[in-house]
Amino acid sequence: MKWPGSIIIGGACLVGGGVVLAMTNPSQADYNAFAVKHLSDYLKTEVCTLKLPIIGTALQAECEKLVDTHQPQLKEIIAANTQRKDYLFFSLYRTELSPQQILPFLPSNLLPSYEAEAIGIFNTFHLYRAREQLRSLQGFQEAQFDWRISQSMPFLILNTGGIVAK
């Protein structure tokens, strides 16, 4: 009967595995670098490539350059909006980003907010949830903006809470 030896070896492997997991649990700074890279890639491939009315993609190179030059600011925004739950062997990260943090002059809920969740384990990160929280018409109402097409005048009227005279 070799049970005692097997128990000791199994226990040693379990403790050794726990030590390895704890030593390779990535830090908040590691996550910030990971998140900035993924956010930058997303901005360059999804936002900078949007075709705008009249100018098309003429500003794509400038947009990409802007993303590259503002890496420190992106890192600060991510660090300020990320919650880390450290479980010794791994960590869970949740980041919530809204356009209001970057462009505070915009009405609330004009653009979508983003939420991402990742697990950090073995010195690496795995993004397991990323979603866009869509803007709602209520955001326009909360910000006192009323966008309508006038029946008598063929242009867009912006009402900021006052009465629109025709």
C-alpha positions in Angstrom: 0.0 0.0 0.0 1.6 3.2 -1.2 -1.0 5.8 -0.1 1.2 7.9 2.2 3.8 8.5 -0.6 1.1 9.3 -3.1 -0.6 11.8 -0.7 2.7 13.5 -0.1 3.6 13.8 -3.8 0.1 14.9 -4.6 0.1 17.5 -1.9 3.5 18.8 -3.0 2.3 19.1 -6.6 -0.8 21.0 -5.4 1.2 23.4 -3.2 3.8 23.8 -6.0 1.0 24.6 -8.5 -0.5 27.1 -6.1 2.9 28.8 -5.7 3.3 29.0 -9.5 -0.2 30.4 -9.9 0.4 33.0 -7.2 3.8 34.0 -8.7 2.4 34.4 -12.2 -0.7 36.4 -11.2 -0.3 39.6 -13.4 -0.4 43.0 -11.8 -2.7 46.0 -12.4 0.1 47.7 -14.3 0.4 44.6 -16.6 -3.4 44.8 -17.2 -3.3 48.5 -18.0 -0.7 47.8 -20.7 -2.8 45.0 -22.1 -6.0 47.1 -22.1 -4.3 50.1 -23.7 -3.0 47.9 -26.5 -6.5 46.3 -27.1 -8.2 49.7 -26.9 -5.7 51.3 -29.3 -6.1 48.4 -31.8 -9.9 48.8 -31.5 -9.8 52.5 -32.1 -7.5 52.1 -35.1 -9.5 49.4 -36.8 -13.0 50.3 -35.9 -13.1 54.1 -35.2 -10.4 55.5 -37.3 -11.6 53.6 -40.4 -15.1 55.0 -40.3 -16.2 56.8 -43.4 -17.4 60.3 -42.5 -19.8 62.3 -44.6 -18.0 64.4 -47.2 -14.4 63.6 -46.1 -14.6 59.8 -46.2 -11.5 58.3 -44.6 -9.2 61.2 -45.3 -8.5 61.6 -41.5 -7.7 58.0 -40.9 -3.9 58.5 -40.7 -4.4 61.5 -38.4 -6.7 59.5 -36.2 -4.2 56.7 -35.9 -1.5 59.2 -35.1 -3.7 60.7 -32.4 -4.3 57.3 -30.8 -0.5 56.6 -30.8 0.4 59.9 -29.2 -2.1 59.6 -26.4 -1.1 56.3 -25.0 -0.3 57.7 -21.5 -3.7 59.4 -21.3 -5.5 56.1 -22.4 -3.5 54.3 -19.7 -4.7 56.8 -17.0 -8.3 56.5 -18.1 -8.2 52.7 -18.1 -6.5 52.7 -14.7 -9.1 55.0 -13.2 -12.0 53.0 -14.6 -10.8 49.4 -13.8 -11.7 47.3 -10.8 -9.4 44.5 -9.9 -10.4 41.5 -7.8 -7.3 39.6 -6.7 -7.9 36.0 -5.8 -4.1 35.3 -5.1 -3.9 32.6 -7.9 -5.6 34.8 -10.5 -7.2 38.2 -10.9 -10.4 39.4 -12.5 -10.5 42.8 -14.1 -13.5 44.9 -15.1 -13.2 48.1 -17.1 -16.0 50.5 -17.9 -15.3 53.3 -20.4 -17.7 56.0 -21.5 -17.1 58.8 -24.0 -17.9 61.3 -21.3 -14.5 60.5 -19.7 -12.7 61.4 -22.8 -15.1 64.1 -24.3 -16.9 65.6 -21.2 -18.6 68.3 -23.4 -20.8 65.7 -25.1 -24.3 65.1 -23.9 -24.6 61.9 -21.8 -25.5 58.8 -23.6 -24.8 60.3 -27.0 -22.2 57.7 -27.8 -22.1 54.1 -26.5 -20.2 53.1 -23.4 -18.0 50.0 -23.3 -17.5 47.3 -20.7 -14.8 44.7 -20.7 -13.9 41.8 -18.4 -10.7 39.8 -18.3 -9.0 37.2 -16.3 -5.3 37.4 -15.5 -3.5 34.1 -14.9 0.0 32.7 -15.8 1.3 36.2 -16.7 -1.3 36.6 -19.4 -4.8 38.0 -19.9 -7.9 36.5 -21.5 -10.7 38.8 -22.4 -13.9 36.8 -21.8 -16.5 39.6 -22.1 -16.6 42.8 -24.1 -19.8 44.6 -24.8 -21.1 47.9 -26.0 -23.8 49.6 -24.0 -25.9 51.3 -26.6 -27.0 54.9 -26.2 -30.6 55.6 -25.7 -33.0 58.4 -26.6 -33.4 59.1 -22.9 -29.8 60.4 -22.9 -30.8 63.1 -25.3 -33.8 64.1 -23.1 -31.6 64.1 -19.9 -29.2 66.4 -21.6 -32.0 68.7 -22.7 -31.3 68.2 -26.4 -34.2 67.8 -28.8 -33.2 66.8 -32.3 -36.1 67.2 -34.8 -36.7 67.8 -38.4 -38.9 70.9 -38.9 -42.0 70.4 -41.2 -41.9 74.0 -42.4 -38.1 74.4 -42.7 -36.0 71.7 -44.4 -33.2 71.7 -41.9 -32.3 70.2 -38.5 -33.4 72.2 -35.4 -31.4 71.9 -32.2 -33.4 72.9 -29.1 -31.4 73.1 -25.9 -34.4 73.4 -23.6 -35.9 76.6 -24.9 -38.7 77.3 -27.3 -37.8 77.0 -31.0 -39.3 79.9 -32.9 -40.2 79.2 -36.6 
